[in-house]
Amino acid sequence: MTTVISKLRTGHVGLNVTDLARSLAFYRDALDFQVLGEGKEEDRRYAFLGRDGELVLTLWQQADSAFAHTAAGLHHLAFSAGAIEEVRAYEERLRGLGVDFAHEGVVAHGEGAASGGIFFHDPDGTRLEISVPTGAEDAPAPTAGAPTCGFF
């Protein structure tokens, strides 16, 4: 019997958070995620977030401290946009909400790259990115000789 192996892709991402209400508001209001389900028991608080009924992100209130960029595990979470204009619209929305950015404005993924986006942090300090494969040709690359998404 031959087993067919399909091409794997990311299904959804689960993040531990320190304050579910705060993180839920951020991902819902700042990034347009819809709440698909929620657990509200005191010791089992979580939220399933997605778009058009498809699960994208789960938030679990299980952390007792902020994101630690020096710990093993998640480095950053990247979201793909359809066009550079969409990235810029998110940038404007996030700035209006007082979100902490790692770089000023849209930046390229590397020197001479057409891809790029914005790099910022959620309420627990988790590193986030919204990017596009093209459209950032004229944007600066903040980290010479290295990928931008690796060093923020």
Tab-separated table of C-alpha atoms in Angstrom:
chain	number	residue	atom	x	y	z
A	1	MET	CA	0.000	0.000	0.000
A	2	THR	CA	1.345	3.408	-0.976
A	3	THR	CA	0.787	6.355	1.316
A	4	VAL	CA	0.193	9.669	-0.393
A	5	ILE	CA	1.920	12.526	1.366
A	6	SER	CA	0.333	15.896	0.759
A	7	LYS	CA	2.102	19.212	0.809
A	8	LEU	CA	1.855	20.470	4.391
A	9	ARG	CA	0.970	24.071	5.157
A	10	THR	CA	0.345	25.958	8.359
A	11	GLY	CA	-3.144	25.283	9.649
A	12	HIS	CA	-3.429	27.779	12.481
A	13	VAL	CA	-1.152	29.261	15.114
A	14	GLY	CA	-1.753	29.154	18.867
A	15	LEU	CA	-0.335	31.888	21.082
A	16	ASN	CA	-0.140	31.943	24.857
A	17	VAL	CA	-1.211	35.334	26.195
A	18	THR	CA	-1.210	36.948	29.625
A	19	ASP	CA	-4.574	38.724	29.327
A	20	LEU	CA	-7.110	37.191	26.950
A	21	ALA	CA	-9.456	40.207	26.898
A	22	ARG	CA	-6.615	42.574	25.972
A	23	SER	CA	-5.172	40.279	23.283
A	24	LEU	CA	-8.598	39.438	21.897
A	25	ALA	CA	-9.373	43.144	21.495
A	26	PHE	CA	-6.032	43.698	19.733
A	27	TYR	CA	-6.368	40.876	17.198
A	28	ARG	CA	-10.057	41.598	16.613
A	29	ASP	CA	-9.936	45.398	16.399
A	30	ALA	CA	-6.449	46.011	14.993
A	31	LEU	CA	-6.187	43.065	12.600
A	32	ASP	CA	-9.845	42.369	11.724
A	33	PHE	CA	-10.049	38.820	13.058
A	34	GLN	CA	-13.486	37.440	13.883
A	35	VAL	CA	-14.153	35.477	17.060
A	36	LEU	CA	-15.135	31.961	15.975
A	37	GLY	CA	-15.338	30.512	19.488
A	38	GLU	CA	-14.413	31.345	23.029
A	39	GLY	CA	-13.836	29.529	26.313
A	40	LYS	CA	-14.747	31.635	29.316
A	41	GLU	CA	-14.207	29.293	32.264
A	42	GLU	CA	-11.859	30.887	34.803
A	43	ASP	CA	-9.130	28.252	34.384
A	44	ARG	CA	-9.742	27.604	30.665
A	45	ARG	CA	-9.867	30.914	28.839
A	46	TYR	CA	-9.232	30.892	25.100
A	47	ALA	CA	-10.449	32.364	21.810
A	48	PHE	CA	-10.522	30.943	18.291
A	49	LEU	CA	-9.997	33.701	15.704
A	50	GLY	CA	-10.340	33.591	11.951
A	51	ARG	CA	-11.744	35.019	8.782
A	52	ASP	CA	-14.737	33.811	6.779
A	53	GLY	CA	-15.188	30.902	9.189
A	54	GLU	CA	-11.616	29.605	8.756
A	55	LEU	CA	-9.536	29.262	11.925
A	56	VAL	CA	-6.285	31.259	11.737
A	57	LEU	CA	-5.213	31.981	15.302
A	58	THR	CA	-5.957	30.704	18.787
A	59	LEU	CA	-5.253	32.696	21.919
A	60	TRP	CA	-4.724	30.797	25.172
A	61	GLN	CA	-4.593	32.634	28.489
A	62	GLN	CA	-1.806	30.460	29.888
A	63	ALA	CA	1.217	32.785	30.051
A	64	ASP	CA	2.406	34.480	33.207
A	65	SER	CA	4.912	36.787	31.491
A	66	ALA	CA	5.394	38.614	28.186
A	67	PHE	CA	6.932	37.184	25.015
A	68	ALA	CA	10.633	36.427	25.414
A	69	HIS	CA	12.542	36.869	22.167
A	70	THR	CA	15.519	34.956	23.571
A	71	ALA	CA	13.502	31.837	24.470
A	72	ALA	CA	13.127	28.851	22.145
A	73	GLY	CA	9.835	28.739	20.280
A	74	LEU	CA	8.014	31.243	18.123
A	75	HIS	CA	10.288	33.871	16.543
A	76	HIS	CA	7.554	35.935	14.888
A	77	LEU	CA	4.161	35.515	13.298
A	78	ALA	CA	3.763	36.774	9.726
A	79	PHE	CA	0.522	37.597	7.935
A	80	SER	CA	0.342	38.020	4.149
A	81	ALA	CA	-1.552	40.898	2.581
A	82	GLY	CA	-2.844	41.153	-0.962
A	83	ALA	CA	-1.141	44.417	-1.918
A	84	ILE	CA	1.205	47.057	-0.510
A	85	GLU	CA	-1.774	49.417	-0.120
A	86	GLU	CA	-3.324	46.960	2.324
A	87	VAL	CA	-0.089	46.900	4.335
A	88	ARG	CA	-0.096	50.698	4.462
A	89	ALA	CA	-3.744	50.717	5.581
A	90	TYR	CA	-2.885	48.355	8.444
A	91	GLU	CA	0.088	50.542	9.314
A	92	GLU	CA	-2.176	53.587	9.592
A	93	ARG	CA	-4.721	51.699	11.706
A	94	LEU	CA	-2.047	50.284	14.031
A	95	ARG	CA	-0.373	53.679	14.472
A	96	GLY	CA	-3.756	55.134	15.410
A	97	LEU	CA	-4.015	52.476	18.114
A	98	GLY	CA	-0.553	53.309	19.484
A	99	VAL	CA	1.002	49.966	18.530
A	100	ASP	CA	4.775	49.534	19.052
A	101	PHE	CA	6.603	49.248	15.699
A	102	ALA	CA	10.022	47.659	15.237
A	103	HIS	CA	10.849	49.757	12.145
A	104	GLU	CA	9.605	53.058	10.812
A	105	GLY	CA	6.997	52.397	8.111
A	106	VAL	CA	7.129	49.810	5.361
A	107	VAL	CA	10.548	48.195	5.000
A	108	ALA	CA	11.982	45.666	2.536
A	109	HIS	CA	12.746	42.109	3.616
A	110	GLY	CA	16.348	42.702	2.537
A	111	GLU	CA	18.539	44.904	0.405
A	112	GLY	CA	17.111	45.070	-3.121
A	113	ALA	CA	14.089	42.920	-2.246
A	114	ALA	CA	10.670	43.542	-3.761
A	115	SER	CA	8.980	41.962	-0.753
A	116	GLY	CA	8.467	43.742	2.532
A	117	GLY	CA	6.003	45.037	5.041
A	118	ILE	CA	5.498	46.319	8.553
A	119	PHE	CA	6.903	44.848	11.750
A	120	PHE	CA	5.270	45.441	15.115
A	121	HIS	CA	4.360	43.867	18.473
A	122	ASP	CA	1.147	42.642	20.067
A	123	PRO	CA	0.208	43.545	23.672
A	124	ASP	CA	2.431	40.751	25.073
A	125	GLY	CA	5.388	41.740	22.900
A	126	THR	CA	4.981	38.927	20.345
A	127	ARG	CA	6.666	39.989	17.117
A	128	LEU	CA	4.267	40.346	14.177
A	129	GLU	CA	4.636	41.102	10.473
A	130	ILE	CA	2.222	42.001	7.686
A	131	SER	CA	3.921	41.746	4.311
A	132	VAL	CA	3.544	41.325	0.566
A	133	PRO	CA	5.763	39.563	-2.006
A	134	THR	CA	6.056	42.698	-4.190
A	135	GLY	CA	5.527	46.410	-3.839
A	136	ALA	CA	8.290	47.272	-1.370
A	137	GLU	CA	11.013	47.732	-4.012
A	138	ASP	CA	11.670	51.327	-2.958
A	139	ALA	CA	11.468	50.704	0.794
A	140	PRO	CA	14.608	50.741	2.940
A	141	ALA	CA	16.132	47.557	4.361
A	142	PRO	CA	16.861	48.300	8.040
A	143	THR	CA	19.334	45.444	8.590
A	144	ALA	CA	22.225	45.395	6.111
A	145	GLY	CA	23.227	41.943	4.893
A	146	ALA	CA	20.490	40.072	6.773
A	147	PRO	CA	16.757	39.399	6.462
A	148	THR	CA	14.664	42.125	8.100
A	149	CYS	CA	12.184	39.649	9.584
A	150	GLY	CA	14.979	37.889	11.449
A	151	PHE	CA	16.232	40.839	13.448
A	152	PHE	CA	13.475	42.746	15.175
